[in-house]
């Protein structure tokens, strides 16, 4: 079965390029396109794609609100959203991750990383472009917090701390397993435990918590 993708971007040339790149990848199929956020939400609810690829800035309804409506808190059956945009360190990027996006890519991302992000999102994981993972999280770690960082419902274990820091540095599950000399299933178990303790919905929120609580400091 192919991974079904919905592409939303207000620029026709970008939508066309993404469709061509994705359809050229084995096991991936673009099933819908939208030119604004409202249409993106409508098609997402109608088509129920495996992955939604949203531009962060769109007319009528921006990518932040579109992401929140299909993947955010309170959505009974959230969809997987990957945000693709130019990287300008504005509040919309951080907001999209908070709203439930599973990935963040630049518009100049190559086809291999684009396909990897789609496959990761479809499989329940998150992928942020390696070139911006730490820069993105560090940049927002210094912003005034709108609320205190969430406190875990039970203490984070030493091994969970190691997994937490590895994820915050942008490592994939496989890379975490290799770095800590543990199995992939053990990594997934620790991530599930961290999400439960922190009330996080995905590994992106786990990574942001590491920065919010200063477990990783900007510049390190």
PDB file of C-alpha atoms in Angstrom:
ATOM      1  CA  UNK A   1       0.000   0.000   0.000  1.00  0.00           C
ATOM      2  CA  UNK A   2       1.320   3.444  -0.956  1.00  0.00           C
ATOM      3  CA  UNK A   3       1.636   6.258   1.564  1.00  0.00           C
ATOM      4  CA  UNK A   4      -1.072   8.750   0.581  1.00  0.00           C
ATOM      5  CA  UNK A   5      -0.009  12.389   0.791  1.00  0.00           C
ATOM      6  CA  UNK A   6      -1.884  15.680   0.678  1.00  0.00           C
ATOM      7  CA  UNK A   7       0.192  18.688  -0.456  1.00  0.00           C
ATOM      8  CA  UNK A   8      -0.833  22.238   0.508  1.00  0.00           C
ATOM      9  CA  UNK A   9       1.026  25.340  -0.705  1.00  0.00           C
ATOM     10  CA  UNK A  10      -0.242  28.565  -2.191  1.00  0.00           C
ATOM     11  CA  UNK A  11       2.426  28.562  -4.919  1.00  0.00           C
ATOM     12  CA  UNK A  12       1.493  26.396  -7.901  1.00  0.00           C
ATOM     13  CA  UNK A  13       5.103  25.789  -8.872  1.00  0.00           C
ATOM     14  CA  UNK A  14       5.937  24.523  -5.371  1.00  0.00           C
ATOM     15  CA  UNK A  15       2.918  22.194  -5.290  1.00  0.00           C
ATOM     16  CA  UNK A  16       3.802  20.851  -8.716  1.00  0.00           C
ATOM     17  CA  UNK A  17       7.417  20.296  -7.738  1.00  0.00           C
ATOM     18  CA  UNK A  18       6.482  18.495  -4.539  1.00  0.00           C
ATOM     19  CA  UNK A  19       3.976  16.321  -6.384  1.00  0.00           C
ATOM     20  CA  UNK A  20       6.561  15.333  -8.997  1.00  0.00           C
ATOM     21  CA  UNK A  21       9.227  14.607  -6.358  1.00  0.00           C
ATOM     22  CA  UNK A  22       6.901  12.554  -4.158  1.00  0.00           C
ATOM     23  CA  UNK A  23       5.232  10.596  -6.952  1.00  0.00           C
ATOM     24  CA  UNK A  24       8.701   9.622  -8.190  1.00  0.00           C
ATOM     25  CA  UNK A  25       9.413   7.958  -4.839  1.00  0.00           C
ATOM     26  CA  UNK A  26       8.475   4.279  -4.521  1.00  0.00           C
ATOM     27  CA  UNK A  27       5.532   3.689  -2.227  1.00  0.00           C
ATOM     28  CA  UNK A  28       4.420   7.346  -2.057  1.00  0.00           C
ATOM     29  CA  UNK A  29       1.438   8.859  -3.871  1.00  0.00           C
ATOM     30  CA  UNK A  30       0.081  12.417  -3.835  1.00  0.00           C
ATOM     31  CA  UNK A  31      -3.708  12.106  -3.591  1.00  0.00           C
ATOM     32  CA  UNK A  32      -4.664  15.757  -3.245  1.00  0.00           C
ATOM     33  CA  UNK A  33      -3.464  19.355  -3.536  1.00  0.00           C
ATOM     34  CA  UNK A  34      -4.658  22.543  -1.870  1.00  0.00           C
ATOM     35  CA  UNK A  35      -3.779  26.193  -2.481  1.00  0.00           C
ATOM     36  CA  UNK A  36      -4.877  27.549   0.905  1.00  0.00           C
ATOM     37  CA  UNK A  37      -5.260  26.380   4.487  1.00  0.00           C
ATOM     38  CA  UNK A  38      -9.025  26.078   4.500  1.00  0.00           C
ATOM     39  CA  UNK A  39      -8.986  23.850   1.426  1.00  0.00           C
ATOM     40  CA  UNK A  40      -6.153  21.858   2.995  1.00  0.00           C
ATOM     41  CA  UNK A  41      -8.218  21.158   6.112  1.00  0.00           C
ATOM     42  CA  UNK A  42     -11.287  20.241   4.033  1.00  0.00           C
ATOM     43  CA  UNK A  43      -9.320  17.824   1.852  1.00  0.00           C
ATOM     44  CA  UNK A  44      -7.476  16.377   4.854  1.00  0.00           C
ATOM     45  CA  UNK A  45     -10.771  15.544   6.548  1.00  0.00           C
ATOM     46  CA  UNK A  46     -12.296  14.231   3.339  1.00  0.00           C
ATOM     47  CA  UNK A  47      -9.378  12.186   1.997  1.00  0.00           C
ATOM     48  CA  UNK A  48      -7.797  11.132   5.339  1.00  0.00           C
ATOM     49  CA  UNK A  49      -4.286  10.972   3.830  1.00  0.00           C
ATOM     50  CA  UNK A  50      -1.484   9.192   5.652  1.00  0.00           C
ATOM     51  CA  UNK A  51       0.555  12.403   5.666  1.00  0.00           C
ATOM     52  CA  UNK A  52      -0.295  16.082   5.146  1.00  0.00           C
ATOM     53  CA  UNK A  53       2.518  18.249   3.777  1.00  0.00           C
ATOM     54  CA  UNK A  54       1.632  21.865   4.690  1.00  0.00           C
ATOM     55  CA  UNK A  55       3.296  25.149   3.868  1.00  0.00           C
ATOM     56  CA  UNK A  56       3.438  27.217   7.061  1.00  0.00           C
ATOM     57  CA  UNK A  57       2.181  30.387   5.375  1.00  0.00           C
ATOM     58  CA  UNK A  58      -0.950  30.095   3.282  1.00  0.00           C
ATOM     59  CA  UNK A  59      -3.850  32.436   2.536  1.00  0.00           C
ATOM     60  CA  UNK A  60      -7.334  32.189   4.087  1.00  0.00           C
ATOM     61  CA  UNK A  61      -6.026  29.906   6.854  1.00  0.00           C
ATOM     62  CA  UNK A  62      -2.331  29.618   7.659  1.00  0.00           C
ATOM     63  CA  UNK A  63      -0.443  26.368   8.078  1.00  0.00           C
ATOM     64  CA  UNK A  64      -0.323  26.776  11.848  1.00  0.00           C
ATOM     65  CA  UNK A  65      -4.095  26.813  12.241  1.00  0.00           C
ATOM     66  CA  UNK A  66      -4.535  24.132   9.567  1.00  0.00           C
ATOM     67  CA  UNK A  67      -2.118  21.906  11.479  1.00  0.00           C
ATOM     68  CA  UNK A  68      -3.942  22.520  14.753  1.00  0.00           C
ATOM     69  CA  UNK A  69      -7.299  21.659  13.177  1.00  0.00           C
ATOM     70  CA  UNK A  70      -6.170  18.299  11.816  1.00  0.00           C
ATOM     71  CA  UNK A  71      -3.420  17.294  14.272  1.00  0.00           C
ATOM     72  CA  UNK A  72      -3.682  19.415  17.383  1.00  0.00           C
ATOM     73  CA  UNK A  73      -4.874  18.830  20.941  1.00  0.00           C
ATOM     74  CA  UNK A  74      -8.472  17.762  21.073  1.00  0.00           C
ATOM     75  CA  UNK A  75      -8.518  16.239  17.596  1.00  0.00           C
ATOM     76  CA  UNK A  76     -10.061  12.800  18.044  1.00  0.00           C
ATOM     77  CA  UNK A  77      -8.208  11.126  15.183  1.00  0.00           C
ATOM     78  CA  UNK A  78      -5.225  13.376  14.354  1.00  0.00           C
ATOM     79  CA  UNK A  79      -3.459  13.209  11.033  1.00  0.00           C
ATOM     80  CA  UNK A  80       0.304  13.266  10.506  1.00  0.00           C
ATOM     81  CA  UNK A  81       1.472  16.718   9.386  1.00  0.00           C
ATOM     82  CA  UNK A  82       4.873  17.723   8.052  1.00  0.00           C
ATOM     83  CA  UNK A  83       5.528  21.453   7.720  1.00  0.00           C
ATOM     84  CA  UNK A  84       7.625  22.551   4.772  1.00  0.00           C
ATOM     85  CA  UNK A  85       8.692  26.172   4.548  1.00  0.00           C
ATOM     86  CA  UNK A  86      11.493  28.674   4.331  1.00  0.00           C
ATOM     87  CA  UNK A  87      13.473  28.897   7.567  1.00  0.00           C
ATOM     88  CA  UNK A  88      13.118  32.334   9.118  1.00  0.00           C
ATOM     89  CA  UNK A  89      12.887  31.553  12.830  1.00  0.00           C
ATOM     90  CA  UNK A  90       9.490  33.103  13.376  1.00  0.00           C
ATOM     91  CA  UNK A  91       6.827  32.138  15.851  1.00  0.00           C
ATOM     92  CA  UNK A  92       4.843  30.245  13.229  1.00  0.00           C
ATOM     93  CA  UNK A  93       7.469  27.491  13.042  1.00  0.00           C
ATOM     94  CA  UNK A  94       7.467  26.899  16.787  1.00  0.00           C
ATOM     95  CA  UNK A  95       3.697  27.173  16.813  1.00  0.00           C
ATOM     96  CA  UNK A  96       3.360  24.510  14.127  1.00  0.00           C
ATOM     97  CA  UNK A  97       5.381  22.041  16.193  1.00  0.00           C
ATOM     98  CA  UNK A  98       3.289  22.914  19.237  1.00  0.00           C
ATOM     99  CA  UNK A  99       0.155  22.424  17.141  1.00  0.00           C
ATOM    100  CA  UNK A 100       1.105  18.822  16.445  1.00  0.00           C
ATOM    101  CA  UNK A 101       3.310  18.805  13.336  1.00  0.00           C
ATOM    102  CA  UNK A 102       5.512  15.711  13.149  1.00  0.00           C
ATOM    103  CA  UNK A 103       8.162  17.194  10.920  1.00  0.00           C
ATOM    104  CA  UNK A 104       9.762  20.379   9.696  1.00  0.00           C
ATOM    105  CA  UNK A 105      11.599  20.705   6.395  1.00  0.00           C
ATOM    106  CA  UNK A 106      13.041  23.464   4.273  1.00  0.00           C
ATOM    107  CA  UNK A 107      11.684  24.061   0.803  1.00  0.00           C
ATOM    108  CA  UNK A 108      15.105  23.315  -0.660  1.00  0.00           C
ATOM    109  CA  UNK A 109      15.076  19.858   0.936  1.00  0.00           C
ATOM    110  CA  UNK A 110      16.249  17.137  -1.415  1.00  0.00           C
ATOM    111  CA  UNK A 111      13.951  14.341  -2.569  1.00  0.00           C
ATOM    112  CA  UNK A 112      15.548  11.709  -0.317  1.00  0.00           C
ATOM    113  CA  UNK A 113      15.017  13.677   2.894  1.00  0.00           C
ATOM    114  CA  UNK A 114      11.541  14.697   1.773  1.00  0.00           C
ATOM    115  CA  UNK A 115      10.613  11.054   1.240  1.00  0.00           C
ATOM    116  CA  UNK A 116      12.210  10.109   4.570  1.00  0.00           C
ATOM    117  CA  UNK A 117      10.149  12.740   6.384  1.00  0.00           C
ATOM    118  CA  UNK A 118       6.939  11.471   4.779  1.00  0.00           C
ATOM    119  CA  UNK A 119       7.751   7.878   5.667  1.00  0.00           C
ATOM    120  CA  UNK A 120       8.725   8.822   9.217  1.00  0.00           C
ATOM    121  CA  UNK A 121       5.495  10.761   9.750  1.00  0.00           C
ATOM    122  CA  UNK A 122       3.452   7.915   8.313  1.00  0.00           C
ATOM    123  CA  UNK A 123       5.185   5.507  10.676  1.00  0.00           C
ATOM    124  CA  UNK A 124       4.447   7.626  13.739  1.00  0.00           C
ATOM    125  CA  UNK A 125       7.889   9.189  14.072  1.00  0.00           C
ATOM    126  CA  UNK A 126       8.990  12.760  13.544  1.00  0.00           C
ATOM    127  CA  UNK A 127      11.721  14.206  11.397  1.00  0.00           C
ATOM    128  CA  UNK A 128      13.091  17.718  11.425  1.00  0.00           C
ATOM    129  CA  UNK A 129      15.675  18.655   8.805  1.00  0.00           C
ATOM    130  CA  UNK A 130      19.053  17.867  10.417  1.00  0.00           C
ATOM    131  CA  UNK A 131      20.443  21.224   9.303  1.00  0.00           C
ATOM    132  CA  UNK A 132      17.890  23.098  11.397  1.00  0.00           C
ATOM    133  CA  UNK A 133      16.954  20.757  14.265  1.00  0.00           C
ATOM    134  CA  UNK A 134      19.244  22.190  16.906  1.00  0.00           C
ATOM    135  CA  UNK A 135      19.174  25.744  15.509  1.00  0.00           C
ATOM    136  CA  UNK A 136      15.376  25.747  15.624  1.00  0.00           C
ATOM    137  CA  UNK A 137      15.059  24.402  19.146  1.00  0.00           C
ATOM    138  CA  UNK A 138      17.892  26.507  20.536  1.00  0.00           C
ATOM    139  CA  UNK A 139      16.536  29.689  18.996  1.00  0.00           C
ATOM    140  CA  UNK A 140      13.202  29.227  20.715  1.00  0.00           C
ATOM    141  CA  UNK A 141      14.736  28.031  23.965  1.00  0.00           C
ATOM    142  CA  UNK A 142      15.715  31.651  24.601  1.00  0.00           C
ATOM    143  CA  UNK A 143      12.240  33.069  23.967  1.00  0.00           C
ATOM    144  CA  UNK A 144      10.241  34.096  27.045  1.00  0.00           C
ATOM    145  CA  UNK A 145       8.106  31.147  28.038  1.00  0.00           C
ATOM    146  CA  UNK A 146       4.370  31.636  27.898  1.00  0.00           C
ATOM    147  CA  UNK A 147       3.899  29.030  30.607  1.00  0.00           C
ATOM    148  CA  UNK A 148       6.130  26.952  32.892  1.00  0.00           C
ATOM    149  CA  UNK A 149       7.623  23.781  31.430  1.00  0.00           C
ATOM    150  CA  UNK A 150       5.534  20.674  32.054  1.00  0.00           C
ATOM    151  CA  UNK A 151       6.639  18.626  35.045  1.00  0.00           C
ATOM    152  CA  UNK A 152       6.781  14.838  34.518  1.00  0.00           C
ATOM    153  CA  UNK A 153       4.103  12.857  36.320  1.00  0.00           C
ATOM    154  CA  UNK A 154       6.870  10.564  37.621  1.00  0.00           C
ATOM    155  CA  UNK A 155      10.665  10.968  37.684  1.00  0.00           C
ATOM    156  CA  UNK A 156      12.574  10.539  34.435  1.00  0.00           C
ATOM    157  CA  UNK A 157      15.042   7.668  34.739  1.00  0.00           C
ATOM    158  CA  UNK A 158      18.748   7.952  33.922  1.00  0.00           C
ATOM    159  CA  UNK A 159      18.330   5.957  30.716  1.00  0.00           C
ATOM    160  CA  UNK A 160      15.308   8.023  29.703  1.00  0.00           C
ATOM    161  CA  UNK A 161      17.441  11.144  30.202  1.00  0.00           C
ATOM    162  CA  UNK A 162      20.002   9.720  27.790  1.00  0.00           C
ATOM    163  CA  UNK A 163      17.336   8.988  25.201  1.00  0.00           C
ATOM    164  CA  UNK A 164      15.806  12.418  25.776  1.00  0.00           C
ATOM    165  CA  UNK A 165      19.081  14.230  25.103  1.00  0.00           C
ATOM    166  CA  UNK A 166      19.806  12.140  22.023  1.00  0.00           C
ATOM    167  CA  UNK A 167      16.379  12.900  20.564  1.00  0.00           C
ATOM    168  CA  UNK A 168      16.801  16.605  21.356  1.00  0.00           C
ATOM    169  CA  UNK A 169      20.021  16.593  19.348  1.00  0.00           C
ATOM    170  CA  UNK A 170      18.132  15.292  16.327  1.00  0.00           C
ATOM    171  CA  UNK A 171      19.092  11.607  16.357  1.00  0.00           C
ATOM    172  CA  UNK A 172      16.729   9.081  14.795  1.00  0.00           C
ATOM    173  CA  UNK A 173      15.582   6.023  16.748  1.00  0.00           C
ATOM    174  CA  UNK A 174      18.176   3.880  15.002  1.00  0.00           C
ATOM    175  CA  UNK A 175      20.943   6.375  15.760  1.00  0.00           C
ATOM    176  CA  UNK A 176      19.869   6.548  19.407  1.00  0.00           C
ATOM    177  CA  UNK A 177      19.978   2.752  19.627  1.00  0.00           C
ATOM    178  CA  UNK A 178      23.470   2.671  18.147  1.00  0.00           C
ATOM    179  CA  UNK A 179      24.763   5.506  20.338  1.00  0.00           C
ATOM    180  CA  UNK A 180      23.445   3.987  23.575  1.00  0.00           C
ATOM    181  CA  UNK A 181      24.084   0.351  22.587  1.00  0.00           C
ATOM    182  CA  UNK A 182      20.477  -0.672  23.122  1.00  0.00           C
ATOM    183  CA  UNK A 183      17.871  -2.245  20.843  1.00  0.00           C
ATOM    184  CA  UNK A 184      15.503  -0.265  18.657  1.00  0.00           C
ATOM    185  CA  UNK A 185      12.523  -1.649  20.565  1.00  0.00           C
ATOM    186  CA  UNK A 186      14.077  -0.444  23.844  1.00  0.00           C
ATOM    187  CA  UNK A 187      14.435   3.064  22.392  1.00  0.00           C
ATOM    188  CA  UNK A 188      10.768   3.025  21.418  1.00  0.00           C
ATOM    189  CA  UNK A 189       9.815   1.831  24.901  1.00  0.00           C
ATOM    190  CA  UNK A 190      11.740   4.704  26.511  1.00  0.00           C
ATOM    191  CA  UNK A 191      10.167   7.213  24.101  1.00  0.00           C
ATOM    192  CA  UNK A 192       6.685   5.910  24.908  1.00  0.00           C
ATOM    193  CA  UNK A 193       7.470   6.245  28.619  1.00  0.00           C
ATOM    194  CA  UNK A 194       8.761   9.801  28.156  1.00  0.00           C
ATOM    195  CA  UNK A 195       5.668  10.804  26.190  1.00  0.00           C
ATOM    196  CA  UNK A 196       3.439   9.411  28.925  1.00  0.00           C
ATOM    197  CA  UNK A 197       5.375  11.151  31.697  1.00  0.00           C
ATOM    198  CA  UNK A 198       5.507  14.503  29.874  1.00  0.00           C
ATOM    199  CA  UNK A 199       2.117  14.423  28.210  1.00  0.00           C
ATOM    200  CA  UNK A 200       3.937  14.788  24.887  1.00  0.00           C
ATOM    201  CA  UNK A 201       2.301  13.684  21.670  1.00  0.00           C
ATOM    202  CA  UNK A 202       5.472  13.029  19.698  1.00  0.00           C
ATOM    203  CA  UNK A 203       9.276  13.154  19.801  1.00  0.00           C
ATOM    204  CA  UNK A 204       9.296  16.776  18.653  1.00  0.00           C
ATOM    205  CA  UNK A 205       7.565  17.800  21.891  1.00  0.00           C
ATOM    206  CA  UNK A 206      10.014  15.641  23.850  1.00  0.00           C
ATOM    207  CA  UNK A 207      12.901  17.507  22.214  1.00  0.00           C
ATOM    208  CA  UNK A 208      11.339  20.900  22.910  1.00  0.00           C
ATOM    209  CA  UNK A 209      10.889  19.941  26.575  1.00  0.00           C
ATOM    210  CA  UNK A 210      14.613  19.196  26.809  1.00  0.00           C
ATOM    211  CA  UNK A 211      15.359  22.749  25.692  1.00  0.00           C
ATOM    212  CA  UNK A 212      12.608  24.354  27.757  1.00  0.00           C
ATOM    213  CA  UNK A 213      13.962  22.711  30.901  1.00  0.00           C
ATOM    214  CA  UNK A 214      17.546  23.699  29.951  1.00  0.00           C
ATOM    215  CA  UNK A 215      18.741  20.111  29.769  1.00  0.00           C
ATOM    216  CA  UNK A 216      20.397  21.317  26.572  1.00  0.00           C
ATOM    217  CA  UNK A 217      21.532  24.932  26.535  1.00  0.00           C
ATOM    218  CA  UNK A 218      21.792  27.130  23.439  1.00  0.00           C
ATOM    219  CA  UNK A 219      25.270  26.972  21.998  1.00  0.00           C
ATOM    220  CA  UNK A 220      26.080  23.515  23.378  1.00  0.00           C
TER     221      UNK A 220
END
